[in-house]
XYZ file of N, CA and C in Angstrom:
534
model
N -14.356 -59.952 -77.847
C -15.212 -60.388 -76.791
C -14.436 -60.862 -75.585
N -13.351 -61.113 -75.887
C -12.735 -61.761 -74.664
C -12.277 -60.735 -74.003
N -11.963 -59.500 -74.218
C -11.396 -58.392 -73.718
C -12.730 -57.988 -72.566
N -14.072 -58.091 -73.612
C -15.242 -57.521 -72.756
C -15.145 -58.552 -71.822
N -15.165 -60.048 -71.694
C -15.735 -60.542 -70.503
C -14.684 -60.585 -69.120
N -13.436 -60.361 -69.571
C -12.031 -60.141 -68.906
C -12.403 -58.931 -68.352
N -13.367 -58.124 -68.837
C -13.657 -57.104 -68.325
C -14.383 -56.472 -67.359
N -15.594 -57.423 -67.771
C -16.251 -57.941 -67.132
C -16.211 -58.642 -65.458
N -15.291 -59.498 -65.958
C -14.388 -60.329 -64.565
C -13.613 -59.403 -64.009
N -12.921 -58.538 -64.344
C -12.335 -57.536 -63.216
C -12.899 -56.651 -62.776
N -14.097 -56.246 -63.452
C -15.003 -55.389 -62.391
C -15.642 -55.935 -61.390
N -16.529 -57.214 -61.697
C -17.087 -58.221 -60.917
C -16.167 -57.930 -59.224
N -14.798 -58.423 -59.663
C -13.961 -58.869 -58.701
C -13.669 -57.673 -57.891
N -13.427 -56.463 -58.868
C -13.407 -55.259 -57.906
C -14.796 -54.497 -56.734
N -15.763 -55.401 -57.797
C -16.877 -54.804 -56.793
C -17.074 -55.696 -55.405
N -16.881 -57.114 -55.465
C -16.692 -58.069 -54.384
C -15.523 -57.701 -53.396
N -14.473 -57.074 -54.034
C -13.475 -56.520 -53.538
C -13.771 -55.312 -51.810
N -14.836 -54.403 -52.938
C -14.620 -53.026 -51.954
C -16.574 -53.325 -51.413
N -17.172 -54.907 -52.300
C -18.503 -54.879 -50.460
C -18.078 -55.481 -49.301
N -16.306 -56.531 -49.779
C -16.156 -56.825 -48.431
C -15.338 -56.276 -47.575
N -14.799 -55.361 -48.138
C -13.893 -54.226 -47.486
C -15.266 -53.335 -46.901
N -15.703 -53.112 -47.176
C -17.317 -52.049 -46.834
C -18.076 -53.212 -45.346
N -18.135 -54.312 -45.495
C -18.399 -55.169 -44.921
C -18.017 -55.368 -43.596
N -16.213 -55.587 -44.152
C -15.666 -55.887 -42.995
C -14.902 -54.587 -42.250
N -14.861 -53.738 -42.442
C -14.670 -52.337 -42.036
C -16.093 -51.841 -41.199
N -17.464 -52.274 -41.644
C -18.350 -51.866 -40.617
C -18.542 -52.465 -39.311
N -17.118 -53.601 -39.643
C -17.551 -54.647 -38.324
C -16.821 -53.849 -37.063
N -15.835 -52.732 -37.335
C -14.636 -52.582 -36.630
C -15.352 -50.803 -36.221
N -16.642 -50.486 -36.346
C -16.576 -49.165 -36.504
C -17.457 -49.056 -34.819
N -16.920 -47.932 -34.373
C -16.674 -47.736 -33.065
C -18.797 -47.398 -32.873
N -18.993 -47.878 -31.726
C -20.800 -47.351 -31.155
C -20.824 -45.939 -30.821
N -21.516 -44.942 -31.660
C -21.646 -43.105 -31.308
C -22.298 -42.932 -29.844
N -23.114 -44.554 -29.674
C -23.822 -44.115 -28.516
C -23.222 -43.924 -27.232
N -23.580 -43.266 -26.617
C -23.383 -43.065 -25.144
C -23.548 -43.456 -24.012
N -23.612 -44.222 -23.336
C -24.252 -44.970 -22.348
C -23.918 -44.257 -20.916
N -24.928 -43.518 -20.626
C -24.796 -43.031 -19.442
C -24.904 -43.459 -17.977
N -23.845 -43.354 -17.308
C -24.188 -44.386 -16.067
C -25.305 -43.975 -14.452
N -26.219 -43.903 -14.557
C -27.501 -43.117 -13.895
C -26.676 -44.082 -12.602
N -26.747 -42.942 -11.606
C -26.364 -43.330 -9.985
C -27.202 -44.405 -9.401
N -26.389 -45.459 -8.870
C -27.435 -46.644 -8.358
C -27.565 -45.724 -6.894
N -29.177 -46.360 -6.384
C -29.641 -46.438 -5.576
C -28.614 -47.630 -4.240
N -28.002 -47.553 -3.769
C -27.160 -48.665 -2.291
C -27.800 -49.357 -1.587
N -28.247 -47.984 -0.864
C -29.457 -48.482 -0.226
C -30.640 -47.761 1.047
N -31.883 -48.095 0.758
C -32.562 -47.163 1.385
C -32.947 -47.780 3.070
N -33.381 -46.469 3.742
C -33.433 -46.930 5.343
C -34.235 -46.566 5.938
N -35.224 -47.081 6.626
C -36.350 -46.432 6.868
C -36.291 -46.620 8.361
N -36.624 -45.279 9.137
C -36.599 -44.664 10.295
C -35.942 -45.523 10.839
N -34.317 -44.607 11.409
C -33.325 -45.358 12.204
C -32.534 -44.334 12.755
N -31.689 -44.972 13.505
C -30.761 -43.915 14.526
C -30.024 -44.694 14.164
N -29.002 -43.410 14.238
C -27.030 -43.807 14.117
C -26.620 -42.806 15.456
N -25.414 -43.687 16.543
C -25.022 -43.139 17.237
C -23.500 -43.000 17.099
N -23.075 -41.578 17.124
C -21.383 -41.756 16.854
C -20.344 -41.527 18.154
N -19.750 -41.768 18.033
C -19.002 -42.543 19.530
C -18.126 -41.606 19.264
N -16.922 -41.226 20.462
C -15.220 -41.423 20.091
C -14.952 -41.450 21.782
N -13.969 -42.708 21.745
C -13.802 -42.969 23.806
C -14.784 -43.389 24.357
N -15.775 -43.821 23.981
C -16.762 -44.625 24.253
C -17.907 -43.476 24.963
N -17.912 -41.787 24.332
C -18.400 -41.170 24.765
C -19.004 -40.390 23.684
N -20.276 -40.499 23.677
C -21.390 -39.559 22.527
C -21.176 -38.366 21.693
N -20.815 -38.890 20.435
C -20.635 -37.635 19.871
C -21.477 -36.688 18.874
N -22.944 -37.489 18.160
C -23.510 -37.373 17.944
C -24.442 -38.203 18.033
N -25.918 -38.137 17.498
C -27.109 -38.941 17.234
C -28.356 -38.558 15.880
N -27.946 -39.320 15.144
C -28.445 -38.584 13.939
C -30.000 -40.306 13.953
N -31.055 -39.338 13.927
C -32.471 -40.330 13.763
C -32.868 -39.692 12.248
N -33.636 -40.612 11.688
C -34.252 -39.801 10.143
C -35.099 -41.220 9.907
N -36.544 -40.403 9.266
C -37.158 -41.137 8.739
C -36.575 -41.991 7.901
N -35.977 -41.588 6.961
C -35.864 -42.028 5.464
C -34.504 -41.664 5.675
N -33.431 -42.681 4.562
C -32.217 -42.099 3.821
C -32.477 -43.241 2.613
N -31.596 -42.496 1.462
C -31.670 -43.057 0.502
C -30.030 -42.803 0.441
N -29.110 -43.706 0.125
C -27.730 -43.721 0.127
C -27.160 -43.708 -1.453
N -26.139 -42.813 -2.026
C -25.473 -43.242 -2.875
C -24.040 -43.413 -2.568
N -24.057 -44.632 -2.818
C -22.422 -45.040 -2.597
C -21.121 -44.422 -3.291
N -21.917 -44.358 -4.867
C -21.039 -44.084 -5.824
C -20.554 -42.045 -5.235
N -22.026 -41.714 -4.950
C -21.373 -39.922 -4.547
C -21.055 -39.590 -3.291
N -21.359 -40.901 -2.371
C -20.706 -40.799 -0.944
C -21.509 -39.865 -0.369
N -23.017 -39.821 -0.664
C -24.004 -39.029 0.068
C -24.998 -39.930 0.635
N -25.728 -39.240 1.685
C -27.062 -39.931 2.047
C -27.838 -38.498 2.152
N -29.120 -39.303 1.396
C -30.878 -38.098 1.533
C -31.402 -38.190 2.592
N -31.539 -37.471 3.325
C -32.462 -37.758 4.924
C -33.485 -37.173 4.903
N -34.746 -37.760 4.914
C -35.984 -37.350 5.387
C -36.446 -36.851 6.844
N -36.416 -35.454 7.246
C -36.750 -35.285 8.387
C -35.700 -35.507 9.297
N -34.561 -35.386 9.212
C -33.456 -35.966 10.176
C -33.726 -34.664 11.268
N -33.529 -35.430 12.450
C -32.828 -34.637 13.821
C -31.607 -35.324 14.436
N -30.459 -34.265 14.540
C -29.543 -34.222 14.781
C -29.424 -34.049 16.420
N -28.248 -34.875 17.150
C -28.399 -34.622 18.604
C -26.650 -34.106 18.754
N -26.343 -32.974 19.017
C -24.900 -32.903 19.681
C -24.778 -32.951 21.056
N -22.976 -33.796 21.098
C -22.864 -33.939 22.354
C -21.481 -32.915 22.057
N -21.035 -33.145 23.878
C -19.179 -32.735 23.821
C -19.008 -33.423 24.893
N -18.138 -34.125 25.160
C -17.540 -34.807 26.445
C -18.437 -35.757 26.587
N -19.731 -36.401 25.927
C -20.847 -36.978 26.048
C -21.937 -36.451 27.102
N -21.913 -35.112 27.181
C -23.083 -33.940 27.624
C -24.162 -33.708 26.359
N -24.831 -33.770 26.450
C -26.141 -32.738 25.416
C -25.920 -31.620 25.818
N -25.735 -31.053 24.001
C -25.741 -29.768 23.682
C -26.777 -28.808 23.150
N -26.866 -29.550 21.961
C -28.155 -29.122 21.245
C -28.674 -30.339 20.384
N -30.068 -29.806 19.741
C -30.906 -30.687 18.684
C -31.184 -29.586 17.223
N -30.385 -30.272 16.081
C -30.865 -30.047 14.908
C -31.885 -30.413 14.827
N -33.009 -29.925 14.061
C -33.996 -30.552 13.222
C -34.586 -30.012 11.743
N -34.790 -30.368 10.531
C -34.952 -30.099 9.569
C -35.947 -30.587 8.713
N -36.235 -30.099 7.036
C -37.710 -31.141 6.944
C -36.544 -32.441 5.873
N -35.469 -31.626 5.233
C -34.584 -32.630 4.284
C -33.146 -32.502 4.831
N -32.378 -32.789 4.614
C -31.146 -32.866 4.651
C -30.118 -34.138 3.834
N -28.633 -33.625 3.570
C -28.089 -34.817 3.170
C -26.788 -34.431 4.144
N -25.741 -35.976 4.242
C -24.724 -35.846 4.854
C -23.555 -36.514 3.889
N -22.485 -35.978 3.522
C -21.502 -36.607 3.403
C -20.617 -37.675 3.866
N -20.804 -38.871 3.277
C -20.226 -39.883 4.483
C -19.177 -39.715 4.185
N -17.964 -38.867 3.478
C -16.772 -39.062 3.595
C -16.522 -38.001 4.999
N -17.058 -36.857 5.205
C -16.422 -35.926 5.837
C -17.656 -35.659 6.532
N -18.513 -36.576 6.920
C -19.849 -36.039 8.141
C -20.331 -34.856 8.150
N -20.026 -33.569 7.204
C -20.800 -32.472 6.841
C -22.235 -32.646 6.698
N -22.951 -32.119 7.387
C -24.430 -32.027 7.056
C -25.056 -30.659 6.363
N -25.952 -30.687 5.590
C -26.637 -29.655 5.080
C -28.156 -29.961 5.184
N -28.859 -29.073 6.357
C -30.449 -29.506 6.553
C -30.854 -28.431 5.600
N -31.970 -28.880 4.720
C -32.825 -27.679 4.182
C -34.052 -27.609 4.490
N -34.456 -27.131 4.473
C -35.687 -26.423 4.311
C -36.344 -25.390 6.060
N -37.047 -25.459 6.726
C -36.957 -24.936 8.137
C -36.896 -25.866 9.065
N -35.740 -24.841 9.862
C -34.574 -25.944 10.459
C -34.464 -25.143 12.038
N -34.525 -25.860 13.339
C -34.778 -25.507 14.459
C -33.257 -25.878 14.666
N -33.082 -25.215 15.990
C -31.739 -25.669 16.381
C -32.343 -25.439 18.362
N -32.447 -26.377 19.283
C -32.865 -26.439 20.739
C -31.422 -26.627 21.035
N -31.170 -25.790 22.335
C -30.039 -26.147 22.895
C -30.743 -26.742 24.515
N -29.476 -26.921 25.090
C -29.554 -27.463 26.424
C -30.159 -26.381 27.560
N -29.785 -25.253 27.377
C -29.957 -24.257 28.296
C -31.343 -23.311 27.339
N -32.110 -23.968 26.731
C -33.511 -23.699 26.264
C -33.658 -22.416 25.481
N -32.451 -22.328 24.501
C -32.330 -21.303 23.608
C -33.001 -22.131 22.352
N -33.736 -21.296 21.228
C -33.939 -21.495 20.722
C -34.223 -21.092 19.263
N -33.376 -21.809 18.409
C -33.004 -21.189 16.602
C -33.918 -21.448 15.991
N -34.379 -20.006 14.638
C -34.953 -20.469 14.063
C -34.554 -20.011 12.696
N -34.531 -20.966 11.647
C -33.970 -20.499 10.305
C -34.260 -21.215 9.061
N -33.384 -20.801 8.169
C -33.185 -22.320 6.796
C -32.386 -22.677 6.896
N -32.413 -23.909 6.556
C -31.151 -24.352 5.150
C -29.429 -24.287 5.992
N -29.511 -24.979 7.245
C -28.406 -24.857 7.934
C -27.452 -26.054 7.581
N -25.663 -25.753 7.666
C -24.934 -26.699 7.310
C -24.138 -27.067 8.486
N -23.420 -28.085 9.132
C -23.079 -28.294 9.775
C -21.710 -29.228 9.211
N -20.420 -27.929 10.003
C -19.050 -28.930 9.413
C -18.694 -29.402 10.716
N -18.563 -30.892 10.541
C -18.092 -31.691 11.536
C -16.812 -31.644 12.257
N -15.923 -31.115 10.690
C -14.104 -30.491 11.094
C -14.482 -29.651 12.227
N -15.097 -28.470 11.872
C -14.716 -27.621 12.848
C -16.075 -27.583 14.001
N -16.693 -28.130 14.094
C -17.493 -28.466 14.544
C -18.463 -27.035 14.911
N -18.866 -26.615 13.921
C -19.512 -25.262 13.677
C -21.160 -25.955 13.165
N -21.619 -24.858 13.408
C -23.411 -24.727 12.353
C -23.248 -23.103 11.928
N -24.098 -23.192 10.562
C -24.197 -21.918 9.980
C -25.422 -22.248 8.823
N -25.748 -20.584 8.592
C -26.856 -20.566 7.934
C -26.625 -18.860 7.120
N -26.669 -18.654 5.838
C -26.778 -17.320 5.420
C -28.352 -16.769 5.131
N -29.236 -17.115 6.327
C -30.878 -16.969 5.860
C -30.976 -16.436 6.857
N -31.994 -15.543 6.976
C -32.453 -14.620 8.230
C -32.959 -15.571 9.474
N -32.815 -15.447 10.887
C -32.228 -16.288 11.982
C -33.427 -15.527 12.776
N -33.975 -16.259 14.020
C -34.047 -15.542 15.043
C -34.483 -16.431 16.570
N -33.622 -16.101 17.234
C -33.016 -16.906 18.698
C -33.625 -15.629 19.762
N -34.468 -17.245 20.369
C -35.213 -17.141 21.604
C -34.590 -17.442 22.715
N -34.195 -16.546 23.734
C -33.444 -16.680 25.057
C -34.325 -16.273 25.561
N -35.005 -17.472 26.516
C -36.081 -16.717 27.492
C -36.888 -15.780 27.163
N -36.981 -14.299 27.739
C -37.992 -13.000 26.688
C -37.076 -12.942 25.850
N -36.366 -12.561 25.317
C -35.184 -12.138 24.489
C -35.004 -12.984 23.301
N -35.458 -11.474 22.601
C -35.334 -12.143 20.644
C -34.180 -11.346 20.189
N -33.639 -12.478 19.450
C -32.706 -11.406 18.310
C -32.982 -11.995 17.208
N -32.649 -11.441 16.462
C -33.108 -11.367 15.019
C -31.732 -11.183 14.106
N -31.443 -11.943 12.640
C -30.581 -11.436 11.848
C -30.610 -12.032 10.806
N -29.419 -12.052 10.061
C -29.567 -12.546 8.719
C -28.394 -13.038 8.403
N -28.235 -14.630 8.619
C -26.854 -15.329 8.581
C -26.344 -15.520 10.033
N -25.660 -16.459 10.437
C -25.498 -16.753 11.540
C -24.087 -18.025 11.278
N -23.217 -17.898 12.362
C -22.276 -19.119 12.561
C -22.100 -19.213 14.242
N -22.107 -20.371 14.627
C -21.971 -20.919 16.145
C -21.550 -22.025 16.445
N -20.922 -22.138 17.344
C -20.653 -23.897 18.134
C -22.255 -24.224 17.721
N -22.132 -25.851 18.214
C -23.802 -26.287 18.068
C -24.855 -26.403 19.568
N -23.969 -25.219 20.517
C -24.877 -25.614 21.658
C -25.119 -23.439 21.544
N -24.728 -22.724 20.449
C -25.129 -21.488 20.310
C -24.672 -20.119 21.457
N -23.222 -21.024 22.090
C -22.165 -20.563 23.173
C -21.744 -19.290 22.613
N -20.699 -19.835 21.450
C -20.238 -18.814 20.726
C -20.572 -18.127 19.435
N -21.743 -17.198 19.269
C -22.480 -17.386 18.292
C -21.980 -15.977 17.300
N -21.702 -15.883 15.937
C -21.573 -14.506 15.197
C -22.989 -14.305 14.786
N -23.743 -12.884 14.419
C -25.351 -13.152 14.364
C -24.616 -11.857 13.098
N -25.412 -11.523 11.825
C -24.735 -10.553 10.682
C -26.538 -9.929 11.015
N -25.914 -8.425 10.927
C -26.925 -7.639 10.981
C -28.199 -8.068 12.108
N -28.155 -8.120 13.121
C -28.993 -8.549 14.476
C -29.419 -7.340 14.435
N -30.884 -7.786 15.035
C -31.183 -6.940 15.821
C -32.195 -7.597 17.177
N -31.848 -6.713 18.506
C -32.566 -7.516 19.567
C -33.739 -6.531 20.036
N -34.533 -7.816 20.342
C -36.210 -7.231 21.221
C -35.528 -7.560 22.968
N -35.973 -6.999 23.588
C -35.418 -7.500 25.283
C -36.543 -6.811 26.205
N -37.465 -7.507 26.615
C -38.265 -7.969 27.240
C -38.283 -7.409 28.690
């Protein structure tokens, strides 16, 4: 009998053994879950103008109903934005769009949806979904285009230009002339 309860006692001890090894091993065991970090909201802006300077002379004018900012992706959502270019602080032309966002690292704009482009000398764009790089200070659009000069239509599909529509490439044009 003494063998059984000796026996007894070392199983006991082995089983106390491996629940607190089981125990304390679940304390150390890593979370499967995932915690995904959903983009904060920065901050939202309701109908405002930003004017951008350089030499104390106009370089743009961006108005928009709405932006909704993310800091973390360095974008802003613009509701309805119109865009104003200058050069030398002259008016050039007016973007306008129904959405757009801009990159605040690199002032690239992308308007979507139908998007006018008025210049100074009363030309007038009509298209989608136009982007505007601030580097080179270009507008472009790969959606069918068509610019009103006085009687004079042309027509095409894709387009790149300064933003006052000076120097314009038009892909596959074709013109009405009045």
């Amino acid at each position: 009998m003494k063998d059984g309860k000796l026996n007894r006692i070392k199983y006991l001890f082995l089983v106390l053994i491996l629940i607190s090894m089981g125990t304390l091993c679940s304390c150390f065991e890593e979370d499967d879950t995932i915690e995904e970090k959903s983009p904060t909201v920065e901050q939202t802006i309701e109908k405002f103008i930003i004017t951008e300077t350089k030499d104390g002379k106009i370089k743009t004018i961006l108005e928009s109903e709405s932006a909704i900012i993310y800091e973390d992706k360095k974008l802003a959502y613009l509701t309805a934005p119109k865009v104003k270019f200058y050069e030398d602080g002259k008016y050039k032309s007016t973007l306008i769009a129904e959405t757009g966002e801009i990159n605040l690292d690199t002032n690239n704009i992308k308007a979507f949806g139908e998007c006018t482009v008025d210049t100074a000398e009363k030309e007038h764009l009509q298209t989608r979904d136009v982007t505007y790089d601030d580097n080179k200070k270009i507008i472009y659009s790969d959606n069918d285009i068509k610019i009103t000069r006085g009687k004079d239509v042309i027509y095409g599909k894709g387009f790149k230009s300064d933003t006052d529509l000076n120097n314009i490439e038009i892909k596959h044009q074709k013109i009405t002339i009045d």
